[in-house]
Short mmCIF file of C-alpha atoms in Angstrom, two decimals:
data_model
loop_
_atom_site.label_atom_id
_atom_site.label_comp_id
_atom_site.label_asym_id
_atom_site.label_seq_id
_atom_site.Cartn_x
_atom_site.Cartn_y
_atom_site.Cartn_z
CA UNK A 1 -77.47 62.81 -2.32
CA UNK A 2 -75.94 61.08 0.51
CA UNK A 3 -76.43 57.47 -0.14
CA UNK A 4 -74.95 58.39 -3.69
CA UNK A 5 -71.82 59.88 -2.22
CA UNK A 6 -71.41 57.00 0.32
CA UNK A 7 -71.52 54.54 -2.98
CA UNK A 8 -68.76 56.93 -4.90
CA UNK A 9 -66.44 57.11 -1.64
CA UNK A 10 -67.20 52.78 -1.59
CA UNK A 11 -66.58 52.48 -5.54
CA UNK A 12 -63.44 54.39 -4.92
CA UNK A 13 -62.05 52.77 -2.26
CA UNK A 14 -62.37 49.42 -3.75
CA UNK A 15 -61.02 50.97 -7.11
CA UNK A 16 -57.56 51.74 -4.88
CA UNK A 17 -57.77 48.42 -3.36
CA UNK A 18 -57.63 46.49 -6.62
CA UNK A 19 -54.77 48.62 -8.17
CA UNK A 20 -52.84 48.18 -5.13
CA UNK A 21 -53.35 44.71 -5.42
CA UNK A 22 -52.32 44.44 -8.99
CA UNK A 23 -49.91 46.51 -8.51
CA UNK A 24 -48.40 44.13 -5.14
CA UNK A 25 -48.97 40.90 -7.40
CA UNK A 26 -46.83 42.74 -10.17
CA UNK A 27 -44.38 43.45 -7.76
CA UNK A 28 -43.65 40.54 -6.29
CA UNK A 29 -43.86 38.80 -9.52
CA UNK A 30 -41.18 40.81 -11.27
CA UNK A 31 -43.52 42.36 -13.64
CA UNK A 32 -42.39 45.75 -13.13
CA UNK A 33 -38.76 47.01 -13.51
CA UNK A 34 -36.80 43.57 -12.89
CA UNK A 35 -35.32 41.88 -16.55
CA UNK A 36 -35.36 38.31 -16.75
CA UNK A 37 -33.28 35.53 -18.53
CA UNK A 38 -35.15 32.09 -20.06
CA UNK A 39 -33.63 28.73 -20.00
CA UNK A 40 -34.79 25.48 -20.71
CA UNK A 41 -33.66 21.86 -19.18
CA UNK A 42 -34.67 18.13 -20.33
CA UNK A 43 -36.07 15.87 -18.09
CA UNK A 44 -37.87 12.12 -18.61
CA UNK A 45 -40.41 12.96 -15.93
CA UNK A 46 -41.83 16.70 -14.89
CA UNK A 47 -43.28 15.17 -11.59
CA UNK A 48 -46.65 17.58 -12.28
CA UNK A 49 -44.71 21.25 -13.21
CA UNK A 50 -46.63 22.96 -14.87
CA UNK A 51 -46.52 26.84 -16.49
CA UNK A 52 -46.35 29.25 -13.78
CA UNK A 53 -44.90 27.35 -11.39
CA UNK A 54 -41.98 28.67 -8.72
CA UNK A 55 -38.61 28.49 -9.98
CA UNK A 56 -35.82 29.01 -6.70
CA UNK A 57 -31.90 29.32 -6.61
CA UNK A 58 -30.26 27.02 -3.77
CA UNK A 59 -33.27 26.54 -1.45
CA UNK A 60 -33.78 30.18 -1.13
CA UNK A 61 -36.40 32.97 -2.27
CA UNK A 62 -38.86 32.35 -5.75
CA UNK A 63 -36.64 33.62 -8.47
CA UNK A 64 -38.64 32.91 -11.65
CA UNK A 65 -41.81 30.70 -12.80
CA UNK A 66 -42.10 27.92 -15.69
CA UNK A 67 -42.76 29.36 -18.66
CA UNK A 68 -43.91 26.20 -20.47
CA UNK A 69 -43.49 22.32 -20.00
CA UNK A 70 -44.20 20.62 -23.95
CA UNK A 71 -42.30 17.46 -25.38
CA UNK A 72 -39.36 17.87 -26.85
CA UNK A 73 -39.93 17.41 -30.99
CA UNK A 74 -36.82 15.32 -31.30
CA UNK A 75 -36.97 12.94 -28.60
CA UNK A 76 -40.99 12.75 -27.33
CA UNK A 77 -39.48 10.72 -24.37
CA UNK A 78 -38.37 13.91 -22.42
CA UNK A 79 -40.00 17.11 -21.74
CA UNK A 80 -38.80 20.72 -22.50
CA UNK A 81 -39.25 22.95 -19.76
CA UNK A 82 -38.48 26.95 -20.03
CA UNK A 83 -38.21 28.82 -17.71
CA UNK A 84 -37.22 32.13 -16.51
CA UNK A 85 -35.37 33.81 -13.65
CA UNK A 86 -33.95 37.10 -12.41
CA UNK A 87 -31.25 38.17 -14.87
CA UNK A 88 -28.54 38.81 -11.96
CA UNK A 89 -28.20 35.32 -10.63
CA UNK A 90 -24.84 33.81 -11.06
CA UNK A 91 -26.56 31.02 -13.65
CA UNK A 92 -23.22 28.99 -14.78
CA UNK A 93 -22.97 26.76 -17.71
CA UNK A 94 -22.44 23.95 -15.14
CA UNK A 95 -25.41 24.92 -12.87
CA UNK A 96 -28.01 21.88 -12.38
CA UNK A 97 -31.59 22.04 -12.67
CA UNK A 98 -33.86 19.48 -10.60
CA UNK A 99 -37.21 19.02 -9.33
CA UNK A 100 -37.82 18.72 -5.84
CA UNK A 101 -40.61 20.10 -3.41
CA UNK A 102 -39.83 21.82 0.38
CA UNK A 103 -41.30 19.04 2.28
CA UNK A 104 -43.26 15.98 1.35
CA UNK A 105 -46.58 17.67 0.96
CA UNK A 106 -45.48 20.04 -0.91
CA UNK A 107 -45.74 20.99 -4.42
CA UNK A 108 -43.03 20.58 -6.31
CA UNK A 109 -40.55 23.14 -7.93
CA UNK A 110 -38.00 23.86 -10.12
CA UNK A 111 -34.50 24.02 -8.17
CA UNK A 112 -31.22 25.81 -9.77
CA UNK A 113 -28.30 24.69 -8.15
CA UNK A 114 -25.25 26.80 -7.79
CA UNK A 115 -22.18 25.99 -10.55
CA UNK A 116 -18.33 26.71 -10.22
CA UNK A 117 -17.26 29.89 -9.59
CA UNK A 118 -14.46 29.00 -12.50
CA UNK A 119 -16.96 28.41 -14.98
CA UNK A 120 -18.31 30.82 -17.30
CA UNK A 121 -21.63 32.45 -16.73
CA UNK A 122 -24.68 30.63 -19.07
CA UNK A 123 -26.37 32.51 -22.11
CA UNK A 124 -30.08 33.58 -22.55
CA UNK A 125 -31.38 30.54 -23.71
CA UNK A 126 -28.96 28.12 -22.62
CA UNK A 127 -29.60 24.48 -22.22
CA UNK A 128 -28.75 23.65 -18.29
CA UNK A 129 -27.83 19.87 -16.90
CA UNK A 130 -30.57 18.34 -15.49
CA UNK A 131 -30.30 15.68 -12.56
CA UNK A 132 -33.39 12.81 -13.11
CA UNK A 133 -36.51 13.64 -10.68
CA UNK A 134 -37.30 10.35 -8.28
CA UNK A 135 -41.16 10.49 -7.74
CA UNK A 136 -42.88 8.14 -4.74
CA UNK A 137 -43.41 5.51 -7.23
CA UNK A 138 -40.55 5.47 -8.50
CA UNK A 139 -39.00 4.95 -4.51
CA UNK A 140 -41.72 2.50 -3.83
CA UNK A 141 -40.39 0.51 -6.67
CA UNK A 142 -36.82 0.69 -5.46
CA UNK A 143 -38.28 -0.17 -1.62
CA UNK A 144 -39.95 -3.11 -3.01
CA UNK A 145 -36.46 -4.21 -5.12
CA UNK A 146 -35.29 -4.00 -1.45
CA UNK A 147 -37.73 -6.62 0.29
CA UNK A 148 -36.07 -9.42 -0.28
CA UNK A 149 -32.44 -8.32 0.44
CA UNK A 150 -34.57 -6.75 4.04
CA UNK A 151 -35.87 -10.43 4.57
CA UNK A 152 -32.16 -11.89 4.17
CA UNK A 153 -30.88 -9.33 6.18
CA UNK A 154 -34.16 -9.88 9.00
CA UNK A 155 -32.88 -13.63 8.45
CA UNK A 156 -29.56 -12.78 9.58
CA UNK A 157 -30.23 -10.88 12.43
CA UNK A 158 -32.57 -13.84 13.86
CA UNK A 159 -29.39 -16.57 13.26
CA UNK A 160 -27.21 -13.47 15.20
CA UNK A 161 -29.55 -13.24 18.26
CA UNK A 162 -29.76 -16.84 18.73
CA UNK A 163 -26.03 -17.34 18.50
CA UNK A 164 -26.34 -14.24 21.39
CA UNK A 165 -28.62 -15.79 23.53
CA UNK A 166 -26.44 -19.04 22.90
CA UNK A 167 -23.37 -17.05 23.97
CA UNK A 168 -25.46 -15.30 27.13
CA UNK A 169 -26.44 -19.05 28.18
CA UNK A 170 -22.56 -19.97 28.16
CA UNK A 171 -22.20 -16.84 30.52
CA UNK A 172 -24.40 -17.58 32.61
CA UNK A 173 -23.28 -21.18 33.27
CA UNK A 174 -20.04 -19.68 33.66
CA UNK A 175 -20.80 -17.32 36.11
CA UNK A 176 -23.36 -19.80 37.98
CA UNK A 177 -22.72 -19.70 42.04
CA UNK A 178 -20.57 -22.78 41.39
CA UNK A 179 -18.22 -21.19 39.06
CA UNK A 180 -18.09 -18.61 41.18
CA UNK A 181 -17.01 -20.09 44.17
CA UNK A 182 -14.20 -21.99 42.74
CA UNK A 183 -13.40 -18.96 41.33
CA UNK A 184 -13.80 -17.44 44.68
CA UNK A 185 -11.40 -20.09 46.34
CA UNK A 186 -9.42 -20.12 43.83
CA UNK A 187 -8.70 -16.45 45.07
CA UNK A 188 -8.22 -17.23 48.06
CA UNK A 189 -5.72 -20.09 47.67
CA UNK A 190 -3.69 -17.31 45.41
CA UNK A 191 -3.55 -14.55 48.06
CA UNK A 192 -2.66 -17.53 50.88
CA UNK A 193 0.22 -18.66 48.52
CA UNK A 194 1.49 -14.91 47.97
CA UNK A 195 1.07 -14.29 51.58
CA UNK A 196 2.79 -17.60 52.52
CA UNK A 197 6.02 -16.82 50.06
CA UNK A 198 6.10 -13.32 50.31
CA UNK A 199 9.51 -13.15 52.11
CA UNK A 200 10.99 -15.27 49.04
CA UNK A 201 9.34 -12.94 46.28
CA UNK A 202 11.21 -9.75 47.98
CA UNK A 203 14.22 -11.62 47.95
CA UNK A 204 14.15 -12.58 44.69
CA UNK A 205 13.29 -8.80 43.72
CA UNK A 206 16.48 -7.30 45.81
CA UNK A 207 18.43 -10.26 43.78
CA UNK A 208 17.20 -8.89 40.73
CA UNK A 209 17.88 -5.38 41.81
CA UNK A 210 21.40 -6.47 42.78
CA UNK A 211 22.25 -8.40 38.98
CA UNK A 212 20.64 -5.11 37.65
CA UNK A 213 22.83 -3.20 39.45
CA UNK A 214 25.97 -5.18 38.38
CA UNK A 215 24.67 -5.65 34.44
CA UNK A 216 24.88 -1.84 34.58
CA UNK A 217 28.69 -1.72 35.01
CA UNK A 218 29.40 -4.64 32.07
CA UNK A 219 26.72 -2.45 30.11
CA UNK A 220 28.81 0.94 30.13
CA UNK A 221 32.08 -1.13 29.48
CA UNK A 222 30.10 -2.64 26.36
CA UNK A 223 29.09 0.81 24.93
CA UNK A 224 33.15 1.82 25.82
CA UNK A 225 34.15 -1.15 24.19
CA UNK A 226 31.64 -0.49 21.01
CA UNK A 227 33.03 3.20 20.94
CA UNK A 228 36.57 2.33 20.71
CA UNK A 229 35.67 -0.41 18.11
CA UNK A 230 34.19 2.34 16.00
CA UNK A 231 37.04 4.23 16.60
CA UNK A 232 38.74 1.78 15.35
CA UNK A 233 36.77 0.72 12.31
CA UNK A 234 37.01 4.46 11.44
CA UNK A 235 41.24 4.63 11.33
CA UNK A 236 41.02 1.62 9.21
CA UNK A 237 38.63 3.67 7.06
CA UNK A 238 40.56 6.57 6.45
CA UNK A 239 44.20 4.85 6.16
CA UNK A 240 42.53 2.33 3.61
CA UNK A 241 41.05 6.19 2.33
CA UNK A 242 44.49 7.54 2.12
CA UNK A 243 46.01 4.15 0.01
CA UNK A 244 43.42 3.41 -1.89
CA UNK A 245 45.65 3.95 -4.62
CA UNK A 246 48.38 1.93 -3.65
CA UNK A 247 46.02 -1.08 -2.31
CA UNK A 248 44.85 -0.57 -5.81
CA UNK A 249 47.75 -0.77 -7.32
CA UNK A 250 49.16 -3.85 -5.77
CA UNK A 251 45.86 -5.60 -6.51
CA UNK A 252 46.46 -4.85 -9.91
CA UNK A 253 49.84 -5.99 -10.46
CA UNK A 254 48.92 -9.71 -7.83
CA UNK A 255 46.03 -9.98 -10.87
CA UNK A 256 48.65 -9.80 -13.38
CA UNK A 257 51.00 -12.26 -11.81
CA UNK A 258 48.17 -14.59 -11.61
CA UNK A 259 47.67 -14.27 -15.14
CA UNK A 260 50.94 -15.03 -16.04
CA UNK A 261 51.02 -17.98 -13.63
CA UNK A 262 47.85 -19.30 -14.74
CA UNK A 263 49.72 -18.91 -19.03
CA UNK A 264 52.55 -20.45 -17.51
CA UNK A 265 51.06 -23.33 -15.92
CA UNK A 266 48.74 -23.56 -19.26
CA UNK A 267 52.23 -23.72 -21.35
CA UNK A 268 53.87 -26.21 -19.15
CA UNK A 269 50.82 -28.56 -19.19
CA UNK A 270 50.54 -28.24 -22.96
CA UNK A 271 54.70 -28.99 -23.56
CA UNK A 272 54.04 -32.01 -20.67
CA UNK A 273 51.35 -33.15 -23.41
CA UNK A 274 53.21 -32.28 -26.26
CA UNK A 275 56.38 -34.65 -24.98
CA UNK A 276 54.81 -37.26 -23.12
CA UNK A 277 56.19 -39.66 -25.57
CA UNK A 278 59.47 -38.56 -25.09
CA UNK A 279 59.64 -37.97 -21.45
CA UNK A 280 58.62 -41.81 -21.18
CA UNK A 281 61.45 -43.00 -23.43
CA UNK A 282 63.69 -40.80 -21.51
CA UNK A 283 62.53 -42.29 -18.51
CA UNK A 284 63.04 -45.58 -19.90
CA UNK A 285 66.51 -44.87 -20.88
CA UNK A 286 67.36 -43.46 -17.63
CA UNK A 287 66.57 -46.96 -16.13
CA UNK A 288 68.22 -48.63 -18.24
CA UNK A 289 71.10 -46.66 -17.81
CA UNK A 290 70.79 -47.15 -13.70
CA UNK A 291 70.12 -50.86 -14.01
CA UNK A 292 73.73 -50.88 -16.13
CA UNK A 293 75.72 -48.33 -13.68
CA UNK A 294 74.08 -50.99 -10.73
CA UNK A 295 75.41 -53.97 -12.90
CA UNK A 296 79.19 -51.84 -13.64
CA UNK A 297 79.26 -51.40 -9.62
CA UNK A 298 78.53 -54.78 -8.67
CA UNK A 299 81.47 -55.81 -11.14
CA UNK A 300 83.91 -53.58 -9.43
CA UNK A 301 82.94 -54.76 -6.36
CA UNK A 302 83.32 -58.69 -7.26
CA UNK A 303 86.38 -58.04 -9.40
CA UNK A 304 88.14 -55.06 -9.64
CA UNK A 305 90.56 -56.38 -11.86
CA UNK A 306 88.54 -55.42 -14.42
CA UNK A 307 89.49 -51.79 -14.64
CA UNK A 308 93.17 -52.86 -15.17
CA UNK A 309 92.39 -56.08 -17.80
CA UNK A 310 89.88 -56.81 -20.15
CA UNK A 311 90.21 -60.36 -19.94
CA UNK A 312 90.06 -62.89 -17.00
CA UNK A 313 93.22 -64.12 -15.32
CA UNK A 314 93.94 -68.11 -16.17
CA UNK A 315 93.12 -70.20 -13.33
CA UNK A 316 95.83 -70.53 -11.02
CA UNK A 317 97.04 -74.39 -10.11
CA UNK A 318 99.53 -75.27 -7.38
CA UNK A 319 102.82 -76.09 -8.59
CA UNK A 320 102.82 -74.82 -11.85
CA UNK A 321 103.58 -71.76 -13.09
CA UNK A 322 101.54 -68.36 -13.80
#
């Protein structure tokens, strides 16, 4: 009877150890008391999901498994994958869906990242934006697109150290024991000369003191000076202010006397045009008329008599009678 009872109590205890396993796996899987919400994203490549894999939200805890991966029936160059996750996660319309893996060894998994918190919150079987997955090959390929730009840039880097060790050569020479003690004397013959005219360089600086201290005088009487002409520029402001309307005024009125010079002088120059024909006959006349008054004077002058008779007295012989 005892080995029997020792087999019961062994049955039994393994019984409880399976349902508390179940019940554990449940747990953990959401099985029991925890609602969940599908979704289902496109991608061109599933990088080896398959159903049942771990679904997380922002790098943290699982939060749902694939429910299936199957090609899409309109497009066989994507895959459908559905999937479902804890109904109280902030899933937005905006949130993206990628495939990644926890470190390089690891198996991959489906990552939900988080959306705006302005955008609306995504429906039970809602199609979520997917970002492409980048497998090894696919970065081998894009390291091998990058060889030859590496070898240009390797090529580079030689021409750039030789042009260095070109440059660290001309350094060197510079600084060879030769260079340096020219340099040295040259030192040498510079402290000697400031040594030598020392008493000259500190009077030039108390001269240059002194013409700093008399610049400073002709400097205040400058800014004086400027003030006043400010002043100044500001009365002529504000009485040119107070008659701008008479300064208007008068500019006014000189415009309109140079109009009416300017139609004057346009009238006289068009009568001057108008009677140039007769202005030269008058002229003409008027010589005339001087060339006989010159003639009429030189006649009174030579004979006067002419005033009194119009004709010429007979000419006068001696002995006879007149």
């Amino acid at each position: 009877m005892q080995p029997k009872r020792e087999q019961a109590l062994v049955g039994l205890f393994v019984l409880i150890a399976v349902a508390v396993l179940f019940g554990t796996v449940f747990t953990m899987s959401g099985a029991f008391g925890r609602s969940t919400t599908k979704f289902h994203a496109y991608f061109p490549f599933a990088g080896g999901l398959e159903p049942g894999a771990t679904v997380r939200y922002a790098g943290g805890p699982k939060v749902g498994r694939v429910d299936s991966v199957q090609l899409d029936p309109q497009n066989p160059a994507q895959l459908d994958i559905v999937f479902s996750v804890q109904s109280d996660l902030p899933i937005k319309v905006d949130s993206n869906v990628k495939i990644m893996s926890m470190s390089p060894l690891g198996d991959n998994h489906l990552e939900i990242l988080p959306g705006t918190s302005q955008a609306p919150r995504a429906l039970s079987g809602a199609l979520l934006p997917s970002q492409k997955y980048v497998d090894f090959n696919a970065l081998t390929a894009q390291i091998n697109d990058l060889g030859p730009q590496a070898q240009e840039l390797l090529r580079n880097l030689n021409n750039r150290a030789s042009e260095v060790q070109e440059t660290i050569a001309r350094v060197n020479d510079l600084l060879s024991p030769q260079n340096r003690l020219n340099l040295a004397a040259t030192l040498a013959s510079t402290r000697g000369m400031i040594e030598e005219n020392r008493p000259q360089v500190k009077a030039a600086l108390r001269n240059v003191n002194a013409l700093t201290e008399k610049i400073q005088p002709l400097l205040e009487d400058f800014r004086r000076t400027s003030e006043e002409a400010n002043q100044a520029l500001n009365h002529i402001d504000a009485v040119v202010g107070e008659n701008r309307t008479d300064v208007r005024q008068a500019v006014v009125e000189l415009r309109r006397t140079l109009t009416n010079m300017t139609d004057a002088t346009a009238r006289i120059d068009q009568t001057l045009d108008v009677n140039s024909e007769n202005i030269d006959e008058l002229l003409d006349n008027m010589r005339h008329v001087t060339e006989n008054l010159k003639e009429f004077t030189a006649t009174i002058k030579t004979r006067p008599y002419t005033l009194i008779r119009a004709t010429n007295p007979s000419e006068h012989k001696p002995g006879g009678q007149q």
